[in-house]
Amino acid sequence: MTSPNLEQSLAKGISKGISDGIGNAIGETLVAAAAIGAIALAVFPSLTPTLKTASGHSFEPITVHIGPHFYDDSPSGSYDYVLERDGSTSVPIPSPCNGTIGGVYFQGVTGGLATGRGAGQIVGVACDGADYWLFGHLIEGSQTKKPGDRIAKGETLGTQGTTGRSSGDHIHNQIHRWTKGDDGVPVRGDRITDRSYTKPLIMAYIEFLRKGQKRSPSNLSTGFNQAYDWTLGKEGGCSDHPADRGGRTYKGIIRSVARRHGYDDPCTIPESKIQEIYLKEYWEPAKCDQWQSGEMQLTCFDTVVNFGLGGWQMFRDQGSRRDGHRHPSLPKDEKEAALAIAQWRLDFRDFRVKEAPDQVVFLRGWRNRDNDLLRKVGG
């Protein structure tokens, strides 16, 4: 049974609920001269295998109603539609991408068409490598993040509402360019009015909402400490093997890394410093905490420790393999993705030995490590 609020939104035409007031109010606050968004397809989970679209939070399918005022021209290039689940229009709104929260603020005055003004509660999401999404008319105070916070694809950003000048619960979307402010918080730039560019993005997002998103249950705890404990157990003590390209090494920390932290000899690094170096040199640069599951966080961390940041990016993106082979796209399910990367690591070892025969001395240990990772993330 359809809720009265939904019937009201559809009957009155949701775009009329934001006409006039929102156009000038948002237009006056736009920031000019922003970076052009990169590949638009990177926003959606079904279209690219990179980290930017890694499996995020689970959510059940959402009914999306597209009414006669789907194309909203207040301001031009906007879109309006209604979310519904189980007869209710108070629906949590999933993020369209992995990204960073930009503007979170209230605009105007809540009321009907005669007394309301502005877009009400607004939340902006700057998608990694793509565009800036503005969501308007959310329930006031329902936002889950503050500016500068990271948000995962599918994670709730707020709840659909009818704040500002609106005739009923609905989503108001605008797509913008954006740039990064001095404080690191995304700054919304020019609104993109070309619907040949924005409509495919909106329709792909709507399809994403209608399908929902499932993740396999994770059997591993998340966080740096859990990944660190496992990986450290795979690293040896002080070593200076002539075939080791990293030279003198202690617990996986090579000389060049040790020197960045004030130690000419890695074997002199105190135990109290080891964990800090792992955090700053591997976990944080690889952004392992952007993954939602323990399986992918561990796979990310162990791979960047064992292969370096460039090696991790190679396996993550599968775009430019030194062995000339491109594996299938990274699975969207994080547990499956972790298993795939662990297997691809195994596959890569043989090529590495052919490329550098003196590395064969490490082959058995590498394979043991990769097989242990396969068992760990597949358990």
XYZ file of C-alpha atoms in Angstrom:
379
model
C 0.000 0.000 0.000
C 1.362 3.384 -0.990
C 1.839 5.924 1.792
C -0.061 9.233 1.700
C 3.228 11.096 1.569
C 4.298 9.147 -1.506
C 0.941 9.720 -3.195
C 1.255 13.414 -2.426
C 4.737 13.616 -3.896
C 3.761 11.823 -7.087
C 0.465 13.628 -7.553
C 1.830 17.145 -7.151
C 4.991 16.610 -9.133
C 8.102 16.703 -7.071
C 9.996 19.161 -9.202
C 7.374 21.815 -8.547
C 8.239 21.489 -4.877
C 11.624 23.065 -5.432
C 10.965 25.473 -8.279
C 11.922 29.126 -7.970
C 13.601 29.307 -4.557
C 16.264 26.639 -4.968
C 17.607 27.806 -8.321
C 18.901 31.195 -7.305
C 19.896 30.119 -3.809
C 22.156 27.321 -4.988
C 23.346 29.193 -8.041
C 24.639 32.077 -5.956
C 26.748 29.768 -3.785
C 28.496 27.829 -6.525
C 32.306 27.903 -6.536
C 33.810 28.615 -9.943
C 36.943 27.142 -11.512
C 36.877 23.532 -10.305
C 38.602 20.385 -11.530
C 36.779 18.448 -14.233
C 35.397 15.123 -12.980
C 37.123 12.096 -14.471
C 35.472 9.035 -15.948
C 31.801 9.121 -15.001
C 31.446 5.380 -15.095
C 33.795 5.122 -12.115
C 30.900 6.124 -9.857
C 28.931 2.905 -10.125
C 29.559 -0.600 -8.806
C 28.562 -2.436 -11.962
C 30.840 -0.540 -14.297
C 34.414 -0.633 -13.006
C 36.543 -2.920 -10.850
C 38.721 -0.354 -9.120
C 38.941 0.605 -5.483
C 36.679 3.530 -6.160
C 33.803 1.127 -6.637
C 34.734 -1.563 -4.181
C 31.907 -3.331 -2.464
C 30.632 -1.082 0.302
C 27.714 -1.323 2.701
C 24.814 -3.688 2.165
C 21.308 -2.334 1.661
C 18.015 -3.849 0.565
C 16.516 -2.936 -2.836
C 14.671 0.374 -2.919
C 11.649 1.192 -5.065
C 12.328 4.313 -7.127
C 9.425 6.294 -8.594
C 10.170 8.512 -11.577
C 7.356 11.017 -12.073
C 6.490 13.571 -14.746
C 8.866 16.106 -13.197
C 11.941 13.865 -13.190
C 13.736 16.559 -15.179
C 13.901 19.535 -12.858
C 15.059 22.912 -14.111
C 15.255 24.684 -10.780
C 18.152 24.925 -11.143
C 18.647 23.595 -14.659
C 20.090 20.138 -15.044
C 18.614 18.784 -11.795
C 16.630 15.589 -11.186
C 13.800 14.686 -8.779
C 12.489 11.246 -7.880
C 10.971 9.422 -4.911
C 12.376 6.518 -2.914
C 10.014 4.064 -1.247
C 10.481 0.935 0.819
C 7.623 -1.064 2.351
C 5.191 1.800 1.825
C 7.379 4.356 3.575
C 9.176 7.285 1.991
C 11.425 7.906 5.003
C 14.145 5.917 3.266
C 17.879 5.950 4.074
C 19.804 7.208 1.045
C 22.805 5.102 -0.078
C 25.882 6.906 -1.327
C 26.398 6.531 -5.102
C 30.134 5.971 -4.701
C 33.169 5.761 -2.507
C 34.034 9.363 -1.830
C 34.388 12.248 0.589
C 31.626 14.312 2.134
C 31.588 17.923 0.975
C 28.940 20.429 2.027
C 26.511 19.506 4.814
C 24.154 22.375 5.621
C 20.553 23.548 5.726
C 19.325 25.894 3.022
C 16.160 27.988 3.128
C 12.964 27.479 5.124
C 10.816 24.354 5.324
C 7.284 24.796 4.044
C 5.004 24.054 1.142
C 5.103 25.677 -2.249
C 3.768 28.941 -0.874
C 5.952 29.346 2.210
C 8.989 27.116 1.738
C 12.331 28.148 0.336
C 15.531 26.411 -0.737
C 16.611 22.763 -0.777
C 16.425 22.182 2.970
C 18.899 19.692 4.359
C 21.721 19.215 1.853
C 24.517 16.649 1.760
C 27.224 16.626 -0.913
C 29.379 13.654 -1.915
C 32.565 14.110 -3.961
C 33.075 10.775 -5.697
C 36.636 9.503 -6.005
C 37.867 10.322 -9.492
C 34.452 11.471 -10.639
C 31.844 14.129 -9.889
C 30.168 15.836 -6.936
C 26.626 14.755 -6.090
C 24.303 17.136 -4.263
C 21.366 15.571 -2.398
C 18.626 17.964 -1.265
C 15.469 17.918 0.923
C 16.777 15.307 3.387
C 15.251 15.093 6.852
C 16.944 17.783 8.919
C 19.684 16.297 11.071
C 19.536 12.889 9.361
C 22.985 13.311 7.809
C 25.385 10.606 8.987
C 28.682 12.317 8.169
C 30.400 15.667 8.486
C 32.426 17.503 5.820
C 35.695 15.740 5.078
C 34.503 12.320 6.274
C 34.941 9.333 4.006
C 31.841 7.484 2.838
C 31.582 4.083 1.174
C 29.434 3.174 -1.782
C 26.034 2.117 -0.480
C 26.609 3.638 2.967
C 23.765 5.813 4.247
C 24.360 9.553 3.830
C 21.019 10.704 5.254
C 17.261 10.097 5.001
C 14.872 11.227 2.278
C 12.629 14.022 3.465
C 10.696 17.123 2.494
C 12.643 20.009 4.015
C 12.944 23.345 2.268
C 10.447 24.241 -0.455
C 8.886 20.884 -1.192
C 5.510 19.282 -1.756
C 6.468 15.859 -0.380
C 9.281 13.440 0.364
C 11.691 13.110 -2.547
C 15.318 13.219 -3.658
C 16.704 16.262 -5.425
C 19.989 15.619 -7.248
C 22.463 17.927 -8.915
C 25.827 16.893 -10.334
C 28.752 19.274 -10.150
C 32.422 19.540 -10.792
C 34.523 19.912 -7.664
C 37.943 20.695 -6.321
C 39.666 20.091 -3.004
C 39.802 22.958 -0.529
C 42.857 23.955 1.473
C 41.516 21.952 4.412
C 41.045 18.871 2.239
C 37.247 19.143 2.193
C 35.706 18.942 -1.307
C 34.395 22.244 -2.635
C 31.429 22.098 -4.992
C 32.041 23.755 -8.333
C 30.089 24.372 -11.522
C 26.807 22.530 -11.923
C 26.774 20.223 -14.954
C 23.643 20.981 -16.973
C 24.315 18.726 -19.963
C 21.794 15.914 -19.483
C 23.536 13.743 -22.072
C 26.306 13.543 -19.468
C 24.327 13.503 -16.212
C 21.307 11.368 -17.117
C 23.325 8.131 -17.580
C 24.823 8.729 -14.135
C 21.449 9.281 -12.514
C 19.891 6.265 -14.254
C 22.804 4.036 -13.249
C 22.402 5.210 -9.641
C 18.666 4.515 -9.750
C 19.364 1.020 -11.072
C 21.866 0.565 -8.234
C 19.165 1.557 -5.721
C 16.619 -0.796 -7.255
C 18.991 -3.763 -7.139
C 20.320 -3.166 -3.646
C 23.761 -4.275 -2.568
C 24.785 -7.450 -0.784
C 28.134 -8.343 0.697
C 29.309 -11.727 1.802
C 29.581 -11.956 5.588
C 33.093 -11.161 6.764
C 34.746 -13.664 9.049
C 37.672 -11.384 9.892
C 37.891 -8.372 12.167
C 38.621 -5.039 10.551
C 41.239 -2.452 11.418
C 44.967 -1.924 11.201
C 45.898 -3.933 14.288
C 44.293 -7.131 13.006
C 46.003 -6.890 9.613
C 49.303 -5.898 11.212
C 49.365 -8.891 13.549
C 48.851 -11.355 10.692
C 51.331 -9.765 8.300
C 54.024 -9.277 10.920
C 53.827 -13.008 11.572
C 54.879 -13.595 7.961
C 57.929 -11.357 8.137
C 61.297 -12.560 9.381
C 63.889 -10.935 11.605
C 67.102 -9.260 10.519
C 68.069 -10.371 7.008
C 70.679 -9.336 4.450
C 70.221 -11.883 1.654
C 72.305 -11.049 -1.450
C 69.340 -11.728 -3.757
C 66.947 -9.477 -1.838
C 66.460 -6.344 -3.944
C 65.506 -4.429 -0.808
C 68.869 -5.085 0.776
C 69.193 -5.331 4.517
C 65.744 -5.900 5.994
C 64.152 -6.209 9.408
C 60.609 -7.564 9.762
C 59.886 -6.569 6.185
C 61.212 -3.021 6.558
C 63.910 -2.319 3.968
C 66.804 0.102 4.399
C 65.293 2.941 2.322
C 62.143 2.905 4.456
C 64.155 2.720 7.672
C 66.179 5.767 6.641
C 63.017 7.826 6.214
C 62.429 7.226 9.900
C 65.951 8.017 11.021
C 67.529 4.548 11.055
C 70.395 3.768 8.693
C 70.232 0.089 9.622
C 66.710 -1.376 9.726
C 67.904 -4.026 12.160
C 68.381 -1.304 14.774
C 64.759 -0.153 14.694
C 63.260 -0.621 18.185
C 60.219 -2.851 18.510
C 58.176 0.128 19.686
C 58.735 1.818 16.303
C 57.895 -1.120 14.007
C 54.115 -0.789 14.200
C 54.216 2.965 13.589
C 56.321 2.462 10.452
C 53.931 -0.169 9.117
C 51.032 2.211 9.666
C 52.654 5.240 8.017
C 54.486 3.470 5.182
C 51.969 0.835 4.124
C 48.476 0.950 5.658
C 47.835 4.658 5.192
C 49.369 5.166 1.703
C 47.422 2.158 0.374
C 44.230 3.441 2.060
C 43.432 -0.047 3.303
C 40.790 1.319 5.667
C 38.631 2.330 2.701
C 37.645 -1.312 2.293
C 34.754 -2.482 4.419
C 35.685 -6.114 5.104
C 38.479 -7.628 7.122
C 39.341 -9.835 4.156
C 40.066 -6.933 1.823
C 41.787 -4.852 4.489
C 44.161 -7.727 5.219
C 44.726 -8.437 1.523
C 45.420 -4.767 0.866
C 47.879 -4.469 3.742
C 49.770 -7.705 3.194
C 50.054 -7.001 -0.529
C 51.425 -3.482 -0.110
C 53.933 -4.760 2.460
C 55.047 -7.624 0.217
C 54.826 -5.927 -3.209
C 55.071 -2.218 -2.445
C 52.459 0.436 -3.191
C 52.859 0.084 -6.954
C 52.435 -3.667 -6.734
C 49.269 -3.311 -4.673
C 47.845 -0.847 -7.182
C 48.651 -3.255 -10.002
C 46.662 -6.062 -8.412
C 43.870 -3.762 -7.285
C 43.280 -2.151 -10.661
C 44.294 -4.981 -12.994
C 44.942 -2.388 -15.664
C 48.632 -2.691 -16.479
C 50.261 -5.966 -15.568
C 54.015 -6.311 -16.069
C 53.466 -9.918 -17.119
C 51.250 -8.727 -19.978
C 48.217 -10.581 -18.647
C 45.012 -8.933 -17.528
C 42.917 -10.948 -15.129
C 39.120 -10.630 -15.146
C 37.679 -7.563 -13.451
C 37.994 -7.468 -9.683
C 34.827 -9.020 -8.201
C 32.443 -6.552 -6.608
C 32.022 -8.743 -3.537
C 34.939 -7.951 -1.218
C 35.500 -11.486 0.010
C 35.634 -12.745 -3.556
C 37.911 -9.839 -4.473
C 40.319 -10.726 -1.665
C 40.448 -14.342 -2.829
C 41.025 -13.218 -6.413
C 43.952 -10.980 -5.495
C 45.544 -13.695 -3.363
C 45.294 -16.078 -6.326
C 46.639 -13.468 -8.753
C 49.604 -12.995 -6.436
C 50.349 -16.695 -6.748
C 50.065 -16.501 -10.525
C 52.442 -13.552 -10.630
C 55.211 -15.309 -8.691
C 56.183 -17.591 -11.578
C 56.452 -14.618 -13.917
C 58.582 -12.797 -11.377
C 61.061 -15.682 -11.236
C 61.239 -15.846 -15.041
C 61.822 -12.098 -15.126
C 64.526 -12.297 -12.437
C 65.873 -15.867 -12.060
C 67.898 -15.000 -8.957
C 64.601 -14.532 -7.119
C 63.814 -18.253 -7.275
C 65.363 -18.596 -3.831
C 62.303 -16.791 -2.437
C 59.679 -18.624 -4.520
C 58.740 -21.259 -1.971
C 58.304 -18.689 0.792
C 56.242 -16.446 -1.467
C 53.945 -19.287 -2.420
C 53.519 -20.324 1.198
C 52.561 -16.779 2.114
C 50.050 -16.474 -0.738
C 48.483 -19.837 0.083
C 48.219 -18.846 3.746
C 46.462 -15.646 2.681
C 44.082 -17.628 0.478
C 43.162 -19.821 3.431
C 42.825 -16.850 5.767
C 40.474 -14.778 3.628
C 38.541 -17.799 2.397
C 37.886 -19.220 5.865
